Amino acid sequence: MLKTIRVIGGGLAGSEAAYRLATRGFPVELWEMRPVRGTEAHKTEGLAELVCSNSFKSLSLTTAPGILKAEMDRLGSLALAAARRAAVPAGEALSVDRDLFSDFVTRALESHPQITIRREEFTELDRLTDSPIIVATGPLTSPALAQALTDISGEKEFYFYDAISPIMARSGIDFTKAFLANRHGKLSRQFESEPTQSSSEEGDYINCPLSKEEYETFVDALLAAERVASKDFERVKHFEGCMPIEEMADRGRDTLRFGPMRPIGIEDPRTGRRPWAVVQLRPENREATMYNLVGFQTKMKYGEQKRVFSLIPGLENAEFLRMGSMHRNSFVDAPRVLSPSLSLKRAPRIYLAGQITGVEGYMESAATGILAAIFLEAELEGRAAPLPPRGTALGALLAHLGNTASPDFQPMGINFGLFDESCFQTTLEKITAAFPKRRKIPKAEKREAIGNAALENLRAYQDKLHSLDEASARMRNSPHPSAKETAYDQSNRYHQ
């Protein structure tokens, strides 16, 4: 009889881990403390609720996030199956209606015959180290469980801070000043065979252009705005990718013009010229009635947000549907605490997944949920954890979590800096030969070649997993579901 596996936390990572294990035939208890115990960021009791942005970043294989999603999809990602059903127009990015997304994941898990969902807080970590557990409670781990992890792992500092952008109603935006456009006029990218809803002819993003004078006025107000103070005993640490906009402005007056307010690829139809700066808003739901301020995470007080953001042309009378805020998140010092298979070095039967491991981003968190499930299954089968090749996005992300070179480990999302180019030597030699008269390989071509090579490496990894499946099935004489069946196929079976 197969052991019941406990997965603690019903976010993206926990949902992925529970779903993969369940579809492999393992009984799973998925623990989620909401709504019995809430958090400072969640608003619903749905599983896989997106508390920050509604964007999963680019789908293009010329980007690291695009490569990661393609690899996850081939491993049967539940999150990407849900994203297909909940996608909203967002140029080349994959963005979703967060309510539809969470509802799809929740129904998929609730209806799975191998999954039991327990709506209560889990605090017994220190007494259950002899049973297999995946802890995927980050980034908003409860104090009791955070303390248990601290005691078991030997961690000292166990947190960072994350900020959320405001959401506004489209109806309150002044389109005599704002306009629709995608950067460089790019069309909305479709997610493979499942297209997003058709976008407008102009574009998916609402753009609010600023002149130099308007930009300077905005920056002055931003710098002078009152912020939510941190507690005296807390050393505030932020993700670079989720830095509050006012702290970006602290670094220099032009920082925002080269960051979230960069005007590159945008032309104001009223003037035919590129504005001095631009604020972009991305659709939050499929009906495009709600938009979030892209890159405008903030810890300003609520009244200050209304005052400062109303200085943006087109948003003078905008209706705030959700104010920006900041919340404390948790992560471990992965290189010193975790093994390569994501289990705690001091408690090998406890696996971690999600942002608590020190990855940054929705898809990165979901990816570690898939990997933790693969590794835990291998342990239960009595074999070594099959690590993904270094020449994949999954392998690059895992290598970051094992990087002991830096004494100050910091969370990071997938990016090309994490890829080891020595793993793509043959590919890069071929692409170099294709441009004999160029001193440097064009960036887009180089990255696309790396992306295609990464997917080839992922196929080899899939084949390895499939071979291990067949060997395990022969030993038990009870075949698993095919490793090549996608979560999209599986979820269709549960929802027909």
Coordinates of C-alpha atoms in Angstrom, one line a residue:
M1 CA 0.0 0.0 0.0
L2 CA 1.4 3.4 -1.0
K3 CA 2.1 5.9 1.7
T4 CA 0.0 9.0 1.9
I5 CA 2.1 12.0 1.1
R6 CA 1.5 15.3 2.9
V7 CA 1.8 18.5 0.8
I8 CA 1.6 21.6 3.0
G9 CA 0.4 24.7 1.2
G10 CA -2.1 25.1 -1.6
G11 CA -0.3 27.7 -3.6
L12 CA 1.2 27.2 -7.0
A13 CA 4.0 24.9 -5.9
G14 CA 1.9 22.9 -3.5
S15 CA -0.8 22.5 -6.2
E16 CA 1.7 21.3 -8.8
A17 CA 3.3 18.9 -6.4
A18 CA 0.0 17.4 -5.1
Y19 CA -1.4 17.1 -8.7
R20 CA 1.7 15.4 -10.1
L21 CA 1.9 12.9 -7.2
A22 CA -1.8 12.1 -7.4
T23 CA -1.7 11.5 -11.1
R24 CA 1.2 9.2 -10.5
G25 CA -1.0 7.1 -8.3
F26 CA 0.1 8.3 -4.8
P27 CA -2.5 9.3 -2.2
V28 CA -2.0 12.9 -1.2
E29 CA -3.2 15.1 1.7
L30 CA -3.1 18.7 0.6
W31 CA -3.1 21.0 3.6
E32 CA -4.2 24.6 3.2
M33 CA -4.8 26.8 6.2
R34 CA -7.1 29.3 4.4
P35 CA -9.9 30.2 5.3
V36 CA -9.4 28.9 8.8
R37 CA -6.3 31.2 9.1
G38 CA -5.9 34.0 6.6
T39 CA -2.8 35.9 5.5
E40 CA -2.1 39.6 5.0
A41 CA -2.1 39.2 1.2
H42 CA -4.7 36.5 0.2
K43 CA -8.3 37.6 -0.4
T44 CA -10.0 34.3 -1.2
E45 CA -9.9 30.6 0.0
G46 CA -9.1 29.4 -3.5
L47 CA -6.1 27.3 -4.2
A48 CA -3.2 28.8 -6.3
E49 CA -4.5 32.3 -5.6
L50 CA -2.3 34.9 -7.3
V51 CA -1.6 37.6 -4.7
C52 CA 0.7 39.8 -6.7
S53 CA 0.7 40.3 -10.5
N54 CA -1.5 38.3 -12.8
S55 CA 1.3 37.9 -15.3
F56 CA 3.5 34.8 -15.8
K57 CA 5.9 36.8 -18.0
S58 CA 6.9 36.1 -21.6
L59 CA 5.9 33.1 -23.7
S60 CA 8.7 33.7 -26.2
L61 CA 11.5 31.1 -26.5
T62 CA 13.9 34.0 -26.8
T63 CA 13.4 34.6 -23.1
A64 CA 14.3 32.5 -20.1
P65 CA 10.7 32.6 -18.6
G66 CA 9.4 31.4 -22.0
I67 CA 11.8 28.5 -22.0
L68 CA 10.9 27.6 -18.4
K69 CA 7.2 27.5 -19.2
A70 CA 7.8 25.3 -22.3
E71 CA 9.7 22.8 -20.2
M72 CA 7.1 22.8 -17.5
D73 CA 4.3 22.3 -20.0
R74 CA 6.1 19.2 -21.3
L75 CA 6.2 17.8 -17.8
G76 CA 2.4 18.2 -17.4
S77 CA 2.2 21.5 -15.4
L78 CA -1.3 22.0 -13.9
A79 CA -0.6 25.8 -13.6
L80 CA -0.1 26.0 -17.4
A81 CA -3.2 23.9 -18.1
A82 CA -5.1 26.4 -15.9
A83 CA -3.4 29.4 -17.7
R84 CA -4.7 28.1 -21.0
R85 CA -8.3 28.3 -19.8
A86 CA -7.9 31.7 -18.0
A87 CA -5.6 33.6 -20.4
V88 CA -6.2 37.3 -21.0
P89 CA -4.5 39.5 -23.8
A90 CA -1.1 40.8 -22.7
G91 CA 1.1 41.1 -25.8
E92 CA 3.9 38.5 -25.7
A93 CA 3.3 37.8 -22.0
L94 CA 1.1 35.1 -20.5
S95 CA -1.4 36.8 -18.2
V96 CA -4.5 35.3 -16.7
D97 CA -7.8 36.2 -15.1
R98 CA -6.8 35.3 -11.5
D99 CA -10.2 34.2 -10.4
L100 CA -10.7 31.9 -13.4
F101 CA -7.2 30.6 -12.9
S102 CA -7.6 29.8 -9.2
D103 CA -11.0 28.2 -9.8
F104 CA -9.6 25.8 -12.4
V105 CA -6.8 24.7 -10.2
T106 CA -9.1 24.3 -7.2
R107 CA -11.6 22.2 -9.1
A108 CA -8.9 20.0 -10.6
L109 CA -7.5 19.2 -7.1
E110 CA -10.9 18.9 -5.4
S111 CA -12.1 16.4 -8.0
H112 CA -9.0 14.2 -8.0
P113 CA -9.8 10.9 -6.4
Q114 CA -6.3 10.6 -5.0
I115 CA -6.3 14.0 -3.3
T116 CA -7.8 14.9 0.1
I117 CA -7.8 18.6 1.0
R118 CA -7.5 19.5 4.6
R119 CA -8.5 23.1 5.5
E120 CA -6.5 23.6 8.6
E121 CA -3.1 24.9 9.7
F122 CA -0.2 22.4 9.8
T123 CA 2.2 22.8 12.7
E124 CA 3.5 19.3 13.4
L125 CA 6.6 19.4 11.2
D126 CA 9.0 18.5 14.0
R127 CA 7.1 15.4 15.0
L128 CA 6.6 13.9 11.5
T129 CA 10.0 13.8 10.0
D130 CA 9.7 10.0 9.4
S131 CA 6.9 10.6 6.8
P132 CA 7.4 12.1 3.4
I133 CA 6.3 15.8 3.4
I134 CA 6.5 18.6 0.8
V135 CA 6.4 22.0 2.5
A136 CA 5.2 24.6 -0.1
T137 CA 3.8 27.2 2.3
G138 CA 5.9 30.1 1.1
P139 CA 5.9 33.0 0.7
L140 CA 3.4 33.5 3.5
T141 CA 4.3 30.7 5.8
S142 CA 2.5 30.9 9.2
P143 CA 4.5 31.9 12.2
A144 CA 4.2 28.5 13.9
L145 CA 5.4 26.6 10.8
A146 CA 8.1 29.1 10.1
Q147 CA 9.5 28.6 13.6
A148 CA 9.4 24.8 13.1
L149 CA 11.3 25.1 9.8
T150 CA 13.8 27.4 11.5
D151 CA 14.4 24.9 14.3
I152 CA 14.8 22.0 11.9
S153 CA 16.9 23.7 9.2
G154 CA 19.0 25.8 11.5
E155 CA 18.1 29.0 9.7
K156 CA 18.4 32.4 11.3
E157 CA 16.9 34.9 8.9
F158 CA 13.9 33.5 7.2
Y159 CA 12.2 36.3 5.3
F160 CA 12.1 39.0 2.6
Y161 CA 9.5 41.6 1.7
D162 CA 7.3 41.6 -1.4
A163 CA 5.1 44.5 -2.7
I164 CA 1.9 44.5 -4.7
S165 CA 0.8 46.9 -7.4
P166 CA -2.6 48.7 -7.3
I167 CA -5.5 47.6 -9.5
M168 CA -7.8 50.2 -11.1
A169 CA -11.1 50.1 -12.9
R170 CA -10.9 50.7 -16.7
S171 CA -14.1 52.9 -16.5
G172 CA -12.3 55.6 -14.5
I173 CA -9.4 56.0 -17.0
D174 CA -9.3 59.0 -19.2
F175 CA -8.7 57.8 -22.8
T176 CA -8.4 61.4 -24.1
K177 CA -4.9 61.1 -22.5
A178 CA -4.3 57.3 -22.3
F179 CA -4.2 55.0 -25.2
L180 CA -3.9 51.3 -26.1
A181 CA -0.7 49.9 -27.5
N182 CA 1.8 47.1 -27.1
R183 CA 5.5 47.8 -27.1
H184 CA 7.0 47.9 -30.6
G185 CA 3.5 47.1 -31.9
K186 CA 3.9 43.5 -31.1
L187 CA 0.8 41.3 -31.4
S188 CA -0.6 39.2 -28.6
R189 CA 1.2 35.9 -28.4
Q190 CA -1.0 32.8 -28.2
F191 CA -0.3 29.9 -25.8
E192 CA 0.3 27.1 -28.3
S193 CA -3.0 25.7 -29.6
E194 CA -5.2 27.5 -27.0
P195 CA -5.5 31.1 -28.1
T196 CA -6.0 34.1 -25.8
Q197 CA -9.1 36.2 -26.3
S198 CA -8.6 38.5 -29.3
S199 CA -7.1 41.8 -28.3
S200 CA -8.0 45.2 -29.7
E201 CA -6.5 46.4 -32.9
E202 CA -4.5 49.0 -31.0
G203 CA -3.0 46.7 -28.3
D204 CA -3.5 45.1 -24.9
Y205 CA -1.9 47.6 -22.6
I206 CA -3.2 50.9 -21.5
N207 CA -0.5 53.5 -21.8
C208 CA -0.3 56.8 -19.9
P209 CA 2.3 59.1 -21.4
L210 CA 4.2 61.7 -19.4
S211 CA 6.1 64.8 -20.6
K212 CA 9.4 65.7 -18.9
E213 CA 7.6 68.2 -16.6
E214 CA 4.9 65.7 -15.7
Y215 CA 7.5 63.0 -15.0
E216 CA 9.5 65.4 -12.7
T217 CA 6.3 66.3 -10.8
F218 CA 5.4 62.7 -10.4
V219 CA 8.9 61.8 -9.1
D220 CA 8.9 64.7 -6.6
A221 CA 5.6 63.6 -5.2
L222 CA 6.7 59.9 -5.1
L223 CA 9.9 60.8 -3.1
A224 CA 8.0 63.0 -0.7
A225 CA 5.1 60.5 -0.1
E226 CA 4.7 58.9 3.3
R227 CA 5.5 55.2 3.4
V228 CA 4.5 52.3 5.6
A229 CA 7.3 52.0 8.2
S230 CA 9.1 48.7 8.9
K231 CA 9.4 47.4 12.4
D232 CA 12.6 48.5 14.1
F233 CA 13.8 44.9 14.6
E234 CA 13.3 43.9 11.0
R235 CA 16.0 44.2 8.4
V236 CA 14.0 44.9 5.2
K237 CA 15.0 42.8 2.2
H238 CA 13.3 43.0 -1.2
F239 CA 13.3 41.0 -4.4
E240 CA 15.0 43.1 -7.0
G241 CA 12.2 42.0 -9.4
C242 CA 9.5 43.3 -7.0
M243 CA 11.1 46.5 -5.6
P244 CA 8.7 49.2 -4.4
I245 CA 8.5 51.9 -7.0
E246 CA 9.4 54.6 -4.4
E247 CA 12.6 52.7 -3.5
M248 CA 13.5 52.5 -7.1
A249 CA 13.1 56.3 -7.3
D250 CA 15.4 56.6 -4.3
R251 CA 18.2 55.3 -6.4
G252 CA 18.0 58.2 -8.8
R253 CA 15.5 60.4 -10.6
D254 CA 15.9 58.7 -13.9
T255 CA 15.7 55.1 -12.5
L256 CA 12.0 54.8 -13.3
R257 CA 12.5 56.0 -16.9
F258 CA 14.9 53.1 -17.4
G259 CA 12.7 50.7 -15.5
P260 CA 8.9 50.3 -15.3
M261 CA 8.3 53.8 -16.9
R262 CA 10.6 53.3 -19.8
P263 CA 9.1 54.6 -23.1
I264 CA 11.0 52.4 -25.4
G265 CA 8.8 50.9 -28.2
I266 CA 5.8 53.2 -27.4
E267 CA 4.6 56.0 -29.7
D268 CA 2.0 58.5 -28.5
P269 CA -0.7 58.6 -31.3
R270 CA -1.5 62.2 -30.4
T271 CA 2.0 63.5 -31.1
G272 CA 3.5 60.7 -33.2
R273 CA 6.6 60.7 -30.9
R274 CA 7.9 58.7 -28.1
P275 CA 6.9 60.2 -24.7
W276 CA 9.4 61.1 -22.1
A277 CA 8.1 58.3 -19.8
V278 CA 5.1 56.0 -19.8
V279 CA 3.0 54.1 -17.3
Q280 CA 1.5 50.9 -18.5
L281 CA -1.6 49.1 -17.2
R282 CA -2.2 45.4 -17.9
P283 CA -5.6 43.6 -18.0
E284 CA -6.4 41.8 -14.8
N285 CA -9.5 39.9 -16.0
R286 CA -10.8 38.5 -19.3
E287 CA -13.5 41.2 -19.5
A288 CA -10.7 43.8 -19.3
T289 CA -12.6 45.8 -16.8
M290 CA -9.7 45.8 -14.3
Y291 CA -6.1 46.8 -14.9
N292 CA -3.0 46.7 -12.7
L293 CA -0.2 49.3 -12.8
V294 CA 2.8 47.3 -14.3
G295 CA 5.8 47.5 -12.1
F296 CA 4.2 49.8 -9.6
Q297 CA 4.6 47.7 -6.4
T298 CA 4.5 50.1 -3.5
K299 CA 4.5 50.5 0.3
M300 CA 3.1 54.0 0.3
K301 CA 0.2 54.6 2.6
Y302 CA -3.2 54.2 0.9
G303 CA -4.0 58.0 0.9
E304 CA -0.6 58.7 -0.5
Q305 CA -1.1 56.2 -3.3
K306 CA -4.3 58.0 -4.4
R307 CA -2.6 61.4 -4.3
V308 CA 0.6 60.4 -6.1
F309 CA -0.9 58.1 -8.8
S310 CA -3.6 60.6 -9.6
L311 CA -0.7 62.8 -11.0
I312 CA -0.3 60.3 -13.8
P313 CA -2.1 61.7 -17.0
G314 CA -5.3 59.7 -17.6
L315 CA -5.5 58.4 -14.0
E316 CA -6.7 61.7 -12.3
N317 CA -10.1 60.2 -11.5
A318 CA -9.2 56.5 -11.6
E319 CA -11.1 54.2 -9.2
F320 CA -8.8 52.0 -7.1
L321 CA -10.1 48.4 -6.8
R322 CA -7.1 47.3 -4.8
M323 CA -4.5 49.4 -3.2
G324 CA -0.8 48.5 -3.4
S325 CA 0.7 46.9 -0.3
M326 CA 3.7 45.1 1.1
H327 CA 3.9 41.8 3.0
R328 CA 6.6 39.7 4.6
N329 CA 7.6 36.5 2.8
S330 CA 9.8 33.6 3.8
F331 CA 12.7 31.7 2.2
V332 CA 15.6 29.6 3.3
D333 CA 19.3 29.8 2.6
A334 CA 19.0 27.1 0.0
P335 CA 22.6 26.4 -0.8
R336 CA 23.4 25.6 2.8
V337 CA 20.0 24.2 3.9
L338 CA 18.7 22.1 0.9
S339 CA 20.1 19.1 -0.9
P340 CA 20.1 19.1 -4.7
S341 CA 16.8 17.2 -4.5
L342 CA 15.2 20.0 -2.5
S343 CA 15.1 18.0 0.7
L344 CA 16.4 19.5 4.0
K345 CA 19.9 18.3 4.7
R346 CA 19.1 17.9 8.4
A347 CA 15.7 16.2 7.7
P348 CA 15.9 14.4 4.4
R349 CA 12.2 13.3 4.4
I350 CA 11.1 16.9 4.3
Y351 CA 11.1 18.6 0.9
L352 CA 10.6 22.2 0.2
A353 CA 9.0 23.8 -2.9
G354 CA 8.0 27.2 -4.1
Q355 CA 9.3 30.7 -3.0
I356 CA 10.3 29.3 0.3
T357 CA 13.2 27.6 -1.5
G358 CA 14.5 31.0 -2.7
V359 CA 13.2 31.1 -6.2
E360 CA 11.4 34.3 -7.3
G361 CA 8.3 34.3 -9.5
Y362 CA 5.0 32.4 -10.1
M363 CA 6.3 29.9 -12.6
E364 CA 9.6 29.4 -10.8
S365 CA 7.6 28.4 -7.7
A366 CA 5.4 26.1 -9.7
A367 CA 8.4 24.5 -11.3
T368 CA 10.0 23.6 -8.0
G369 CA 6.7 22.0 -7.0
I370 CA 6.9 19.7 -10.0
L371 CA 10.6 18.9 -9.3
A372 CA 9.9 18.2 -5.6
A373 CA 7.2 15.7 -6.6
I374 CA 9.6 14.0 -9.0
F375 CA 12.4 13.8 -6.4
L376 CA 10.1 12.5 -3.6
E377 CA 8.7 9.9 -5.9
A378 CA 12.2 8.7 -6.7
E379 CA 12.9 8.4 -2.9
L380 CA 9.8 6.4 -2.4
E381 CA 10.8 4.1 -5.3
G382 CA 14.3 3.6 -3.6
R383 CA 16.2 5.3 -6.4
A384 CA 18.4 8.4 -6.7
A385 CA 16.6 11.7 -7.6
P386 CA 16.7 12.2 -11.4
L387 CA 18.0 15.8 -11.5
P388 CA 17.1 17.8 -14.7
P389 CA 20.1 18.5 -17.0
R390 CA 22.0 21.7 -16.3
G391 CA 21.3 22.7 -19.9
T392 CA 17.6 23.3 -19.2
A393 CA 15.8 26.1 -17.5
L394 CA 14.8 23.7 -14.7
G395 CA 18.4 22.6 -14.3
A396 CA 19.6 26.3 -14.3
L397 CA 17.0 27.2 -11.6
L398 CA 18.0 24.2 -9.5
A399 CA 21.7 25.1 -9.8
H400 CA 20.9 28.6 -8.4
L401 CA 19.5 27.0 -5.3
G402 CA 22.7 25.0 -4.9
N403 CA 25.1 27.9 -5.6
T404 CA 27.4 28.1 -2.6
A405 CA 29.7 30.7 -4.1
S406 CA 27.9 33.6 -2.6
P407 CA 27.8 33.9 1.2
D408 CA 24.6 36.0 0.9
F409 CA 22.0 33.9 -1.0
Q410 CA 19.2 35.9 -2.5
P411 CA 16.0 34.8 -4.2
M412 CA 16.1 35.0 -8.0
G413 CA 13.8 34.3 -11.0
I414 CA 14.9 32.4 -14.1
N415 CA 17.1 34.5 -16.4
F416 CA 19.8 33.8 -18.9
G417 CA 22.5 34.6 -16.4
L418 CA 21.6 31.3 -14.6
F419 CA 22.2 29.3 -17.8
D420 CA 25.7 27.7 -18.1
E421 CA 26.7 28.4 -21.7
S422 CA 29.2 25.5 -21.6
C423 CA 26.2 23.2 -21.7
F424 CA 25.3 24.7 -25.1
Q425 CA 28.7 24.7 -26.7
T426 CA 27.7 22.7 -29.8
T427 CA 24.6 24.8 -30.3
L428 CA 26.6 28.1 -30.0
E429 CA 29.3 26.8 -32.4
K430 CA 26.6 26.2 -35.0
I431 CA 24.9 29.5 -34.6
T432 CA 28.3 31.3 -34.7
A433 CA 29.0 29.5 -38.1
A434 CA 25.7 30.9 -39.4
F435 CA 26.9 34.5 -38.9
P436 CA 30.5 34.3 -40.2
K437 CA 30.8 38.1 -40.7
R438 CA 29.5 39.1 -37.3
R439 CA 31.8 39.6 -34.4
K440 CA 28.9 38.7 -32.0
I441 CA 26.0 36.4 -32.4
P442 CA 22.7 38.5 -32.5
K443 CA 21.2 38.2 -29.1
A444 CA 17.7 37.1 -30.3
E445 CA 19.1 34.3 -32.4
K446 CA 21.5 33.2 -29.7
R447 CA 18.8 33.0 -27.1
E448 CA 16.4 31.2 -29.4
A449 CA 19.1 28.6 -30.2
I450 CA 19.6 28.1 -26.4
G451 CA 15.9 27.8 -25.9
N452 CA 15.6 25.1 -28.6
A453 CA 18.6 23.2 -27.2
A454 CA 17.1 23.4 -23.7
L455 CA 13.9 21.8 -25.0
E456 CA 15.9 19.0 -26.6
N457 CA 17.7 18.4 -23.3
L458 CA 14.3 18.4 -21.6
R459 CA 13.1 15.7 -24.0
A460 CA 16.0 13.5 -23.0
Y461 CA 15.0 14.1 -19.4
Q462 CA 11.5 13.1 -20.1
D463 CA 12.7 9.9 -21.8
K464 CA 14.8 9.2 -18.7
L465 CA 11.7 9.7 -16.4
H466 CA 9.6 7.5 -18.7
S467 CA 12.2 4.7 -18.5
L468 CA 12.3 4.9 -14.8
D469 CA 8.5 4.7 -14.7
E470 CA 8.5 1.6 -16.8
A471 CA 11.1 -0.1 -14.5
S472 CA 9.2 0.9 -11.4
A473 CA 5.9 -0.4 -12.9
R474 CA 7.4 -3.7 -13.8
M475 CA 8.6 -4.1 -10.2
R476 CA 5.1 -3.3 -8.8
N477 CA 3.2 -4.7 -11.8
S478 CA 0.9 -1.7 -11.6
P479 CA 1.7 0.9 -14.3
H480 CA 1.6 4.6 -13.6
P481 CA -0.2 7.0 -15.9
S482 CA 2.1 7.9 -18.8
A483 CA 4.7 10.5 -18.0
K484 CA 4.0 12.1 -21.4
E485 CA 0.3 12.7 -20.7
T486 CA -0.1 16.4 -20.0
A487 CA -2.0 18.0 -17.1
Y488 CA -4.2 19.6 -19.8
D489 CA -5.2 16.1 -20.9
Q490 CA -5.6 14.9 -17.4
S491 CA -7.7 17.9 -16.2
N492 CA -10.0 17.5 -19.2
R493 CA -10.8 14.0 -18.0
Y494 CA -11.8 15.3 -14.6
H495 CA -13.9 18.2 -16.0
Q496 CA -15.7 16.6 -18.9

